Coordinates of N, CA and C in Angstrom, one line a residue:
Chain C
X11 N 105.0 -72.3 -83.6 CA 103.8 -71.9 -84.3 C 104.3 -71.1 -85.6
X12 N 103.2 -71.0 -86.8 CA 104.0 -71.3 -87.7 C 103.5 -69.3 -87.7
X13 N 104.0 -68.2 -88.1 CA 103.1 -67.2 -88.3 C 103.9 -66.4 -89.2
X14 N 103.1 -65.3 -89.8 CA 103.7 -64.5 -90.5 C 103.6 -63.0 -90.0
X15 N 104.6 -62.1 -89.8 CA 105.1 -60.9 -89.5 C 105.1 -59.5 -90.2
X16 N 103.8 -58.7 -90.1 CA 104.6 -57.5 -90.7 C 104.2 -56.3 -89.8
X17 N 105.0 -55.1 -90.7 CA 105.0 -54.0 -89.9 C 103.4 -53.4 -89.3
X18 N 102.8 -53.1 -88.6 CA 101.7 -52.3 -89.0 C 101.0 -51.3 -89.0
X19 N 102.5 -50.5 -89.2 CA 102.1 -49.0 -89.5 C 102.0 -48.0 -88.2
X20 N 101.2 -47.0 -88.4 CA 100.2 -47.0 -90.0 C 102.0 -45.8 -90.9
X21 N 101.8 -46.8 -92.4 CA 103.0 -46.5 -93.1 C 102.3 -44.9 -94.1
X22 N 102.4 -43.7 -93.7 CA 102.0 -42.6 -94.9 C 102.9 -42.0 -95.8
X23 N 102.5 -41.9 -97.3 CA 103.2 -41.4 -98.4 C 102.8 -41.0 -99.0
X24 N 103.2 -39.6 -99.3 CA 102.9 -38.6 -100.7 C 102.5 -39.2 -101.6
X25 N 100.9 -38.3 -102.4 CA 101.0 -39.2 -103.6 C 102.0 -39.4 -104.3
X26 N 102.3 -40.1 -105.6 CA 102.9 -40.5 -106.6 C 104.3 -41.0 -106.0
X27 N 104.8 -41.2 -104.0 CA 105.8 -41.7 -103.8 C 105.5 -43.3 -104.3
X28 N 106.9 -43.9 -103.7 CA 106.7 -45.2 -103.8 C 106.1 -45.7 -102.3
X29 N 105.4 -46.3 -102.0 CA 104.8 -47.2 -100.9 C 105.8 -48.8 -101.0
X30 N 106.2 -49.2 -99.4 CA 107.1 -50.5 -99.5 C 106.5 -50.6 -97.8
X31 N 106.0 -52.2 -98.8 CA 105.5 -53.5 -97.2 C 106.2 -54.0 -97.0
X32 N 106.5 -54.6 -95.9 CA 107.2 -55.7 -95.8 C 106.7 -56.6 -94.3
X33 N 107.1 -58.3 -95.3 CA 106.7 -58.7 -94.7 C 107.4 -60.5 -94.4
X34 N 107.8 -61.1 -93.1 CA 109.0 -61.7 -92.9 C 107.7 -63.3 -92.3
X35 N 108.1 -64.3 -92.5 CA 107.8 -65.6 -92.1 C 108.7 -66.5 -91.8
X36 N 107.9 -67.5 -91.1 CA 108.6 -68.3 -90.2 C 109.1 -70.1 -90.9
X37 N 107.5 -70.5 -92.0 CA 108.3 -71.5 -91.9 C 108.5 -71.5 -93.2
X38 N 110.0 -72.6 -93.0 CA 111.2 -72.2 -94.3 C 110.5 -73.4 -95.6
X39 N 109.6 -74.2 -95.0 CA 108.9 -74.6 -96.7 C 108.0 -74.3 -97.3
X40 N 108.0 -72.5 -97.1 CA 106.4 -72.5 -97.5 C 107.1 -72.0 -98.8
X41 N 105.9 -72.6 -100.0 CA 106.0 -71.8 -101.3 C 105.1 -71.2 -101.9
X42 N 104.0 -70.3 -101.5 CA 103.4 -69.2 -102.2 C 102.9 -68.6 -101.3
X43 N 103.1 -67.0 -101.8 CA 103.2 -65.9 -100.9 C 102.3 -65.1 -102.0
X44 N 101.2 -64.1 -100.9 CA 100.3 -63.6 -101.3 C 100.2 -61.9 -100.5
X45 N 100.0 -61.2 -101.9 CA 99.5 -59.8 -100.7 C 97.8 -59.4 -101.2
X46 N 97.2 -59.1 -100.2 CA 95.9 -59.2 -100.0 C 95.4 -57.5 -99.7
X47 N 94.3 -56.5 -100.1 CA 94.5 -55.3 -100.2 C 92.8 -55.2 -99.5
X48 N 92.8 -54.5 -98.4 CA 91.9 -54.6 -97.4 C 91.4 -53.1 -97.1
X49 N 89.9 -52.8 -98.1 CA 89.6 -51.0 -97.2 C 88.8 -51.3 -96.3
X50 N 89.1 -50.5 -95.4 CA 88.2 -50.2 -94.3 C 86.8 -50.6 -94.3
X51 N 86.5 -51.7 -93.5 CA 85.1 -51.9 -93.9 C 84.3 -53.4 -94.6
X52 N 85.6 -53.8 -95.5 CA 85.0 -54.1 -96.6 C 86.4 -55.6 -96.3
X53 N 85.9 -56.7 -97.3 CA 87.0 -58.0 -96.9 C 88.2 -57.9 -98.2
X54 N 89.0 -58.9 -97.7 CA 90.3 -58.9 -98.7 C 90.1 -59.2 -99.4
X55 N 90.7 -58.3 -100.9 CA 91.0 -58.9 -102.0 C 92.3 -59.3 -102.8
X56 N 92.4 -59.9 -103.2 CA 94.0 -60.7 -103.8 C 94.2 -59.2 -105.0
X57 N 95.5 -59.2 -104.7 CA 96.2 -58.3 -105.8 C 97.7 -58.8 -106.5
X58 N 97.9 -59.8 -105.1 CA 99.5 -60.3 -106.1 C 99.6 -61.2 -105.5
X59 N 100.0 -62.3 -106.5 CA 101.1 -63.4 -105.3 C 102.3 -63.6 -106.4
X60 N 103.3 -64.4 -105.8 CA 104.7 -64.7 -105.7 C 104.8 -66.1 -105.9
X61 N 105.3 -67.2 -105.9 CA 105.7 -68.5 -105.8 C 107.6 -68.9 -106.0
X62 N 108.2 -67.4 -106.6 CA 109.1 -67.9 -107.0 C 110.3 -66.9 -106.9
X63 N 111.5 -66.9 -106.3 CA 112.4 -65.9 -105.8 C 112.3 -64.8 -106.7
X64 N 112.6 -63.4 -106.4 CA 113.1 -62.7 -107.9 C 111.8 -61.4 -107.2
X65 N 111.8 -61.0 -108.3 CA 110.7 -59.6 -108.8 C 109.1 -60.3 -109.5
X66 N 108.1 -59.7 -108.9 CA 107.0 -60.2 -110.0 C 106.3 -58.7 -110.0
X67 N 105.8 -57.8 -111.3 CA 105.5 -57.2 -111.3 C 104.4 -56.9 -112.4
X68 N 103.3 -56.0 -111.9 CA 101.7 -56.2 -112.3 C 101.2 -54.9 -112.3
X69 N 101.2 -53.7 -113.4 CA 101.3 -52.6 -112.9 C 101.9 -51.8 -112.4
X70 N 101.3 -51.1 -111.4 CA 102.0 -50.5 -110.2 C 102.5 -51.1 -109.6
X71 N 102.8 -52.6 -108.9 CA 102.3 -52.9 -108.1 C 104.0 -54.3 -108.6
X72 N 104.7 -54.1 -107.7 CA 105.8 -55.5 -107.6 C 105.8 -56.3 -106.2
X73 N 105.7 -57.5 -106.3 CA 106.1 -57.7 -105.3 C 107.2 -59.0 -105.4
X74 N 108.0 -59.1 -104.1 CA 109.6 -59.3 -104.2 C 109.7 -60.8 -103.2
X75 N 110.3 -61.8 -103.5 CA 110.3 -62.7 -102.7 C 111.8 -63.2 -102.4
X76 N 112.2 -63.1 -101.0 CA 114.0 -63.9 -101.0 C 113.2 -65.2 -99.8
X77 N 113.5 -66.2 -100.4 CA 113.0 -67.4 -99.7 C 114.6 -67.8 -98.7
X78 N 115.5 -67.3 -98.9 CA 116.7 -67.7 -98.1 C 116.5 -66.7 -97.2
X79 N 115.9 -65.5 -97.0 CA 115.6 -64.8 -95.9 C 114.3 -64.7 -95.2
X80 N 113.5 -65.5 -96.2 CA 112.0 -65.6 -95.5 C 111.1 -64.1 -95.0
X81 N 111.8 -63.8 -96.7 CA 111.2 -62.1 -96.6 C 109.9 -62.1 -98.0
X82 N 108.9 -61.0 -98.2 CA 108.5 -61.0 -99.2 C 107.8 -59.3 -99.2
X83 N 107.9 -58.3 -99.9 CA 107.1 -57.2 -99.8 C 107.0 -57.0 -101.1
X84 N 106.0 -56.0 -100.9 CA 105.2 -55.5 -102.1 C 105.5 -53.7 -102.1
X85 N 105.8 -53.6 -103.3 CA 106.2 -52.3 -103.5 C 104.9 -52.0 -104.5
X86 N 104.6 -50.1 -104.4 CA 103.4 -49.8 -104.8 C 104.1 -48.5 -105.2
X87 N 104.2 -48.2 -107.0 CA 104.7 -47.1 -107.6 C 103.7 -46.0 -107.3
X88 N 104.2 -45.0 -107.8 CA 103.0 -43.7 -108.4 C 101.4 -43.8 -107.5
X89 N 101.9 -44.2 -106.0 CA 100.9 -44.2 -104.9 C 100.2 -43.3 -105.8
X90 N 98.4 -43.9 -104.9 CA 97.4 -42.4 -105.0 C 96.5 -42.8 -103.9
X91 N 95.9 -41.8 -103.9 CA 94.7 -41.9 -102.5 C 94.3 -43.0 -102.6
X92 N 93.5 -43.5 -103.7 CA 92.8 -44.9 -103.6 C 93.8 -46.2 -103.5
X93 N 95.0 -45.9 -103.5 CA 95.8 -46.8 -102.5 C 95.9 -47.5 -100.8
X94 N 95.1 -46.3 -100.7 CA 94.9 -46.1 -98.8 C 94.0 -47.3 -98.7
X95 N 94.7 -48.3 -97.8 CA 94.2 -49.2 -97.4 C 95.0 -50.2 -96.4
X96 N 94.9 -51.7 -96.1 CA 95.3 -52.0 -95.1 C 95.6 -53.4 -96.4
X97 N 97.2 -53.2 -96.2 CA 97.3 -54.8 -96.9 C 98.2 -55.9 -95.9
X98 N 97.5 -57.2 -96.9 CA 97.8 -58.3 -95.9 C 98.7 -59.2 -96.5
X99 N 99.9 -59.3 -95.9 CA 100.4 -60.3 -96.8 C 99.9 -62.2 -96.0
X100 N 100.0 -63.2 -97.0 CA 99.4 -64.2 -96.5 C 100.4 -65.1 -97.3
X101 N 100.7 -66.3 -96.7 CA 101.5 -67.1 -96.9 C 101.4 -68.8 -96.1
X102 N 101.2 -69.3 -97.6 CA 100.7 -71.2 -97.3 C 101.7 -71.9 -97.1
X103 N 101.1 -71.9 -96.0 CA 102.2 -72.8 -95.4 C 102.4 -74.6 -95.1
X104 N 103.1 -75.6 -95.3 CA 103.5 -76.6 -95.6 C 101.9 -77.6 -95.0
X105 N 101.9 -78.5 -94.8 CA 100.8 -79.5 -93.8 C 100.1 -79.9 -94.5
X106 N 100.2 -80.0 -95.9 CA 98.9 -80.7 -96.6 C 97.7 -80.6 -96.6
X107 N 97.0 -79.5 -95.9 CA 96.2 -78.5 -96.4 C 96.5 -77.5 -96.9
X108 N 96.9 -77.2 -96.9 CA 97.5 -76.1 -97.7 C 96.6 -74.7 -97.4
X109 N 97.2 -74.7 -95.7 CA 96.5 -73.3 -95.4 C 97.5 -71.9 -95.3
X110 N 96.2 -71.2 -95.6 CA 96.9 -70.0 -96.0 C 97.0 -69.2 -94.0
X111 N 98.3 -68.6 -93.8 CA 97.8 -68.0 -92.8 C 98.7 -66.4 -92.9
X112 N 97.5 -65.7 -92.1 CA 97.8 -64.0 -92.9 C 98.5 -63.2 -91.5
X113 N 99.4 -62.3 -92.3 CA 99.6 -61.4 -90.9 C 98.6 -60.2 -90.4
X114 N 99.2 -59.6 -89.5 CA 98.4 -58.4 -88.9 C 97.8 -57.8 -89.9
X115 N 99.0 -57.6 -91.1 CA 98.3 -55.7 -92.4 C 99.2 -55.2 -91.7
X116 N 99.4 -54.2 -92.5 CA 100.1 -52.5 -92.8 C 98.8 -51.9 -93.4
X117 N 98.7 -50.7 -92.2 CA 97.9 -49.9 -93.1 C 98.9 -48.9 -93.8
X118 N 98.4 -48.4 -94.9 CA 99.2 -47.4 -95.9 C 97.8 -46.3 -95.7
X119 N 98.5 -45.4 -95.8 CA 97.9 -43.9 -96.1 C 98.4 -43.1 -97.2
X120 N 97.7 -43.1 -98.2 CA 98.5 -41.6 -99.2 C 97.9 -40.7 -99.5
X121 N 98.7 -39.8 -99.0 CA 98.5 -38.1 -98.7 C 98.5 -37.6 -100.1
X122 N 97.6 -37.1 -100.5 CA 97.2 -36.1 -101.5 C 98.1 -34.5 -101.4
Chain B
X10 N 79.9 -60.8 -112.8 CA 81.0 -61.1 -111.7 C 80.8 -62.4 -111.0
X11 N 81.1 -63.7 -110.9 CA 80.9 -64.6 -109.6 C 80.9 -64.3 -108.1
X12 N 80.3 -63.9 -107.6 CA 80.7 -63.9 -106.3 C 80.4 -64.5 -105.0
X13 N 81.0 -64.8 -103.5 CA 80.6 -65.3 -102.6 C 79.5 -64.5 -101.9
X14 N 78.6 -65.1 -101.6 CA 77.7 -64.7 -101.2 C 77.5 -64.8 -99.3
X15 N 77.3 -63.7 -98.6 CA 77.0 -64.2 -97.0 C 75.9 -63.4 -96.3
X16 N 75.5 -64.3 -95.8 CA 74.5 -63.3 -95.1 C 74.2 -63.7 -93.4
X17 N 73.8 -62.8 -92.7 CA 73.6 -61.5 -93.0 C 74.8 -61.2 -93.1
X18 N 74.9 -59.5 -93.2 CA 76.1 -58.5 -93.2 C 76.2 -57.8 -91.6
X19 N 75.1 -58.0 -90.9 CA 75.6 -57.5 -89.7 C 74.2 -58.4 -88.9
X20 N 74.9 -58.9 -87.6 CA 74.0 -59.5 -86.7 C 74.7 -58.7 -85.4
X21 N 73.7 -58.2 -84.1 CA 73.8 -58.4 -83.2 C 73.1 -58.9 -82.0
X22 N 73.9 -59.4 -81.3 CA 73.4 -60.8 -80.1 C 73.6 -60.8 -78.9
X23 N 73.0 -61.2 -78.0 CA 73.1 -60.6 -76.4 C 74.2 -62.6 -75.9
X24 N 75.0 -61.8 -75.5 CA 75.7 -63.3 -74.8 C 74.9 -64.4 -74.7
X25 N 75.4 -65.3 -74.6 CA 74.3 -66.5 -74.3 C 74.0 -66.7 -75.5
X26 N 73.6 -66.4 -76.4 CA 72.4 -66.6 -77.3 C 73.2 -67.5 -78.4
X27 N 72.4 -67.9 -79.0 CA 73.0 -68.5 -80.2 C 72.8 -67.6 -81.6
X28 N 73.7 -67.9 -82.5 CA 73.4 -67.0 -83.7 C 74.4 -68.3 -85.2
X29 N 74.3 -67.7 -86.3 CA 74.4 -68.4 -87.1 C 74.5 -67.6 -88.4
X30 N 75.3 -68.1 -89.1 CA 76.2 -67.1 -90.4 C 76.1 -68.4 -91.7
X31 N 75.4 -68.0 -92.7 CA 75.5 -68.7 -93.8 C 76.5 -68.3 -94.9
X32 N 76.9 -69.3 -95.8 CA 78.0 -68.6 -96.7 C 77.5 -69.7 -97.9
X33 N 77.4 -69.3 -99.4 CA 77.2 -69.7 -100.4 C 78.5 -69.3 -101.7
X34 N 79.0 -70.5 -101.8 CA 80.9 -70.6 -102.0 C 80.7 -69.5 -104.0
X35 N 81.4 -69.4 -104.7 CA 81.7 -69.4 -105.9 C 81.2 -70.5 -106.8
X36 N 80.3 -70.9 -107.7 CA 79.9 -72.0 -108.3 C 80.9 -72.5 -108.8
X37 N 81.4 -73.9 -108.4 CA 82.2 -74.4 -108.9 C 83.4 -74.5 -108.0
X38 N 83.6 -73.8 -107.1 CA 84.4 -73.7 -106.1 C 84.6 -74.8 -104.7
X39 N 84.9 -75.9 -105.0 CA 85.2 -76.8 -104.0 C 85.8 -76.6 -102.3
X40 N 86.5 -75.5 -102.4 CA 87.2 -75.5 -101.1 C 86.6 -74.7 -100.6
X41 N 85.9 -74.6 -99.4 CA 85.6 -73.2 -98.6 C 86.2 -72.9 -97.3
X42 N 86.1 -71.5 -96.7 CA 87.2 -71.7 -95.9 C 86.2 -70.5 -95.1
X43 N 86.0 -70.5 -93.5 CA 85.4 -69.8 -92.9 C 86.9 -69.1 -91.6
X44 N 86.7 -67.8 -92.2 CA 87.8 -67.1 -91.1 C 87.3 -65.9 -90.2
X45 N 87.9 -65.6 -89.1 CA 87.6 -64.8 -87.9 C 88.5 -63.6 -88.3
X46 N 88.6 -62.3 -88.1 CA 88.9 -61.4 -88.3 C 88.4 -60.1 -87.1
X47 N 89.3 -60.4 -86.0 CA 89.3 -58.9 -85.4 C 89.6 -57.9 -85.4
X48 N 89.2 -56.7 -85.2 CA 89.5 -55.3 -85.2 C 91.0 -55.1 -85.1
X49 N 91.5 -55.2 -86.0 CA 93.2 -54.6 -86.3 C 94.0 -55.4 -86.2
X50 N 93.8 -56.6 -86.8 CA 94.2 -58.4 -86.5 C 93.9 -58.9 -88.6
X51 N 95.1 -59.6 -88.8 CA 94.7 -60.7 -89.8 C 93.5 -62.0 -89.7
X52 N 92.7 -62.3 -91.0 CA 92.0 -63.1 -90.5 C 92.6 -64.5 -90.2
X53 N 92.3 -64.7 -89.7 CA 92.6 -66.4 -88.6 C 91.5 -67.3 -89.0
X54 N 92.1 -68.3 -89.8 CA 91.2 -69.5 -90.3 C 90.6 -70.4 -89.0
X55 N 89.3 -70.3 -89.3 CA 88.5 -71.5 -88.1 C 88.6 -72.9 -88.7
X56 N 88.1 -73.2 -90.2 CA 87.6 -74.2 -90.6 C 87.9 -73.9 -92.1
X57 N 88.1 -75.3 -92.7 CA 88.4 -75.4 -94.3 C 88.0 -76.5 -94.4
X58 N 86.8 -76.4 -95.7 CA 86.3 -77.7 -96.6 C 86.7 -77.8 -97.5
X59 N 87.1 -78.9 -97.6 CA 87.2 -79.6 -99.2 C 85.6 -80.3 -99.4
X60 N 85.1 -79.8 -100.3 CA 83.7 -80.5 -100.5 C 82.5 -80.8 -99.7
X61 N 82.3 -81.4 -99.0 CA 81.5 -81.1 -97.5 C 82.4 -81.7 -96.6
X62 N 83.8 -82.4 -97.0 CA 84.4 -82.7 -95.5 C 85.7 -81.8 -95.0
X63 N 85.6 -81.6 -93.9 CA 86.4 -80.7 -93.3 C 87.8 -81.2 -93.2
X64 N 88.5 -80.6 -93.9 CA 90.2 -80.2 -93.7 C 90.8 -80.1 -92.8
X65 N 90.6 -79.0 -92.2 CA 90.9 -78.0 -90.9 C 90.3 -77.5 -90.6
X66 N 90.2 -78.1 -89.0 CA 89.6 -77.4 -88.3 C 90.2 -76.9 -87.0
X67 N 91.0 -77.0 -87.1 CA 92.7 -77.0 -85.5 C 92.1 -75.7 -84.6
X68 N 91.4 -74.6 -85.4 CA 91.4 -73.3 -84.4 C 90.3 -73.1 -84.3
X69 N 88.8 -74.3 -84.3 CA 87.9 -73.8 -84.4 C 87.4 -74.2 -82.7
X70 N 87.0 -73.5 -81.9 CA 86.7 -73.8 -80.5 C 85.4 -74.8 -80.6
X71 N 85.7 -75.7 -80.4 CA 84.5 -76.4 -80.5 C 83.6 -77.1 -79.6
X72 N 84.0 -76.4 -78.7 CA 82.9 -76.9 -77.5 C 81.7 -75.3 -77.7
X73 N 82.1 -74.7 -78.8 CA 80.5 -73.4 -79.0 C 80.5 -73.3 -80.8
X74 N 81.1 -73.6 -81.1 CA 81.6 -73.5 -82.8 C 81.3 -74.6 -83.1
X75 N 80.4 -74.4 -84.1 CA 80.3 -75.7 -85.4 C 79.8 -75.3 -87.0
X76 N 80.4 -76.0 -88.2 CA 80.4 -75.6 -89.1 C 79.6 -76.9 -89.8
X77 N 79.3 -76.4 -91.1 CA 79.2 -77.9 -91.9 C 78.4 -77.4 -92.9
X78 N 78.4 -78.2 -94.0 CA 78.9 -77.6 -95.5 C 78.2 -79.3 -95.9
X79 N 76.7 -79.5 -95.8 CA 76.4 -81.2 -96.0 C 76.3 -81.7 -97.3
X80 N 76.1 -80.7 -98.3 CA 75.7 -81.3 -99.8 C 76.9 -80.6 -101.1
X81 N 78.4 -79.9 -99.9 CA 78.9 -79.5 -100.3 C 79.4 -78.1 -101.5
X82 N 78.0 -77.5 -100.8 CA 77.9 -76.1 -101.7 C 77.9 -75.2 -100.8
X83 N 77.1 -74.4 -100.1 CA 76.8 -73.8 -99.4 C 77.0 -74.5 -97.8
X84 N 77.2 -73.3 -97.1 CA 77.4 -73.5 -95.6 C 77.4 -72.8 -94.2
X85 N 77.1 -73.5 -93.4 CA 76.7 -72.5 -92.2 C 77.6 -72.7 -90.6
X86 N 77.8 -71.7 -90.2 CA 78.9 -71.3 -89.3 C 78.1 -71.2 -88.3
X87 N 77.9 -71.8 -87.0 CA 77.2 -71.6 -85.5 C 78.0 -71.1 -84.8
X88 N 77.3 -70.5 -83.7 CA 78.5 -70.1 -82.6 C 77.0 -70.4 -81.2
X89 N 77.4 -71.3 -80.4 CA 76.4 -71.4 -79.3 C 77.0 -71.6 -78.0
X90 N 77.4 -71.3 -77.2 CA 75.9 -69.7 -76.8 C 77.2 -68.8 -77.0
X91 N 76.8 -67.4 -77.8 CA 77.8 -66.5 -78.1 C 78.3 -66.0 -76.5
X92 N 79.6 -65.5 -76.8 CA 80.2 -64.3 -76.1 C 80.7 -63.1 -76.0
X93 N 81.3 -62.6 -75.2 CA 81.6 -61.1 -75.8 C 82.9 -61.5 -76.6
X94 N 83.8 -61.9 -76.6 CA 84.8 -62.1 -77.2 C 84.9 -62.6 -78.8
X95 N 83.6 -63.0 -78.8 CA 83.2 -63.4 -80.1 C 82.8 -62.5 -81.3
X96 N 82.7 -61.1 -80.9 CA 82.8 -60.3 -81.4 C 83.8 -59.5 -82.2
X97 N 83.8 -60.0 -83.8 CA 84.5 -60.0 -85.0 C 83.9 -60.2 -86.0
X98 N 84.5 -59.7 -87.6 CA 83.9 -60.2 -88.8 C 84.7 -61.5 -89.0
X99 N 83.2 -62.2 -89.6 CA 83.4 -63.4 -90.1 C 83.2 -63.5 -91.3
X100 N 84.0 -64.0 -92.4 CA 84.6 -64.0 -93.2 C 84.2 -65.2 -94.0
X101 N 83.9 -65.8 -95.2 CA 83.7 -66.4 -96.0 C 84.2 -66.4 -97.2
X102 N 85.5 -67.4 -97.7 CA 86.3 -67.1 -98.6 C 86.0 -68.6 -99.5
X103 N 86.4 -68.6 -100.9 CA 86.5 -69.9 -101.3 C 87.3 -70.0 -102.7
X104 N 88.1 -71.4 -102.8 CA 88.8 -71.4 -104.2 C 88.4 -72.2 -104.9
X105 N 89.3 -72.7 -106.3 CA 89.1 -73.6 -106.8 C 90.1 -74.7 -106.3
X106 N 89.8 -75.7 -105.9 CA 91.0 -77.2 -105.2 C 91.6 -77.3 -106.0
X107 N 91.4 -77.9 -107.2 CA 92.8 -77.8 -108.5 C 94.0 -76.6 -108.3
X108 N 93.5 -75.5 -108.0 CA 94.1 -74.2 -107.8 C 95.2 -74.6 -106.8
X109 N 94.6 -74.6 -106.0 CA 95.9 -75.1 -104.3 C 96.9 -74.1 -105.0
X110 N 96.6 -72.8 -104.1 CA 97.6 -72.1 -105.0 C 97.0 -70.5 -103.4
X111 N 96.3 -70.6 -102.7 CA 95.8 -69.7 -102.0 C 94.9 -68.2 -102.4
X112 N 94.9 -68.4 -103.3 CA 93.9 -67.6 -104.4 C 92.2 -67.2 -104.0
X113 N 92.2 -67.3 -102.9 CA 91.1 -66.6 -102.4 C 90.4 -65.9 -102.4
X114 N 88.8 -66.4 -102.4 CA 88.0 -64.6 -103.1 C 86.4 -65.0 -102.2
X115 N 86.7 -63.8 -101.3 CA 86.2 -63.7 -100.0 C 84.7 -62.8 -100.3
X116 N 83.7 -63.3 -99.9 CA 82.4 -62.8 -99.3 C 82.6 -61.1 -98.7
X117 N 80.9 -60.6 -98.6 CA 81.3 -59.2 -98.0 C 81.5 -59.6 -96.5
X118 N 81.0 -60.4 -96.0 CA 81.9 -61.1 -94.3 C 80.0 -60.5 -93.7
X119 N 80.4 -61.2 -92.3 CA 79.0 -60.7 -91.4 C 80.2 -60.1 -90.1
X120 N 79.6 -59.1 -89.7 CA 79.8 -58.0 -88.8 C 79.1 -58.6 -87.6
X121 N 79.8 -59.3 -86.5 CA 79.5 -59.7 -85.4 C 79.5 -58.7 -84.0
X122 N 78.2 -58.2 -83.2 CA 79.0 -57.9 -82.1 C 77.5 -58.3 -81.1
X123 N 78.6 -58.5 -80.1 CA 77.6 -59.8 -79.0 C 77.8 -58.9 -77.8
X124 N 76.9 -58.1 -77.0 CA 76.6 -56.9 -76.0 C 76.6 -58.3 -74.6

């Protein structure tokens, strides 16, 4: 079964630390990776995706892909409260639909 | 703003019963995609349209679950006869098919809970 893996928490950090997700998958030909930013209550929204080994970075906000370790996290500079939320990384995986399938979330907490 | 539209935002239903969740996709938006989401769980895709025919549908239980999306715009999610287990937000997301890229942009979801 094909799934995707992350920690989930709950991960808390000082404002203005750095916040780091991570998040590991299973099958080796997927090519685009997505992190998804979820408050309480309310449905996912897309904040980053990836398609290609290396660093991609958007703001605050990088997220990192090694396709030979079938890893991908998202790092979050200069946290702030309105960070506090539950992110999902999601990742499409091979079969010709081209479905997307998400992990548990990390909730993050940042402490004022 | 475009947005997906769902309604309701909260239903509750006594087991047995039947109930029913509409979702009205992004204009222009070909693919729709209806997902389950439990309490402290990623959402889990039931069903995916391409236009009113269905893609995937591998995880959708279908001896109480049925979807369908007939004039390929708008669409509605059954669940007959509910149970307790059934109890989660349901989720309503949709892209553009050119896109095929996972680019999702999700509804406020309906808040399911079945007593």
């Amino acid at each position: 079964q094909k799934e995707v893996e992350q920690n989930s928490g709950p991960l808390s950090v000082p404002e203005g630390a750095i916040a780091s997700l991570n998040c590991t998958y299973s099958d080796r030909g997927s090519q685009s990776f997505f992190w998804y930013r979820q408050y309480s209550g309310k449905s996912p929204e897309l904040i980053m995706f990836i398609y290609s080994n290396g660093d991609k970075e958007d703001g605050r906000f990088t997220a990192q892909l090694n396709k030979a370790s079938q890893y991908v996290s998202l790092l979050i500079r200069d946290s702030q409260p309105s960070d506090s939320a539950t992110y999902l990384c999601a990742v499409n995986m091979e079969g010709g639909s081209e479905k997307l399938v998400f992990g548990k979330g990390t909730k993050l907490t940042v402490n004022p | 703003e475009a947005e997906v539209a769902q309604s309701p935002r909260y239903k509750i239903t006594e087991k047995s019963q039947a109930v029913a969740f509409w979702c009205d996709p992004i204009s222009g938006h070909a693919t729709l995609y209806w997902y389950r989401q439990i309490l402290g769980q990623g959402p889990e895709l039931l069903v995916q349209f391409q236009d009113e025919s269905v893609v995937d549908d591998s995880q959708l239980p279908k001896d109480r679950f049925s979807a369908e999306r007939l004039k390929g715009v708008d669409s509605t999610l059954k669940i007959q006869p509910a149970e307790l287990g059934d109890s989660a937000m349901y989720l309503c997301a949709s892209s553009l098919s050119k896109d095929r890229s996972g680019k999702l942009f999700f509804g406020s979801g309906t808040q399911l809970s079945v007593l």
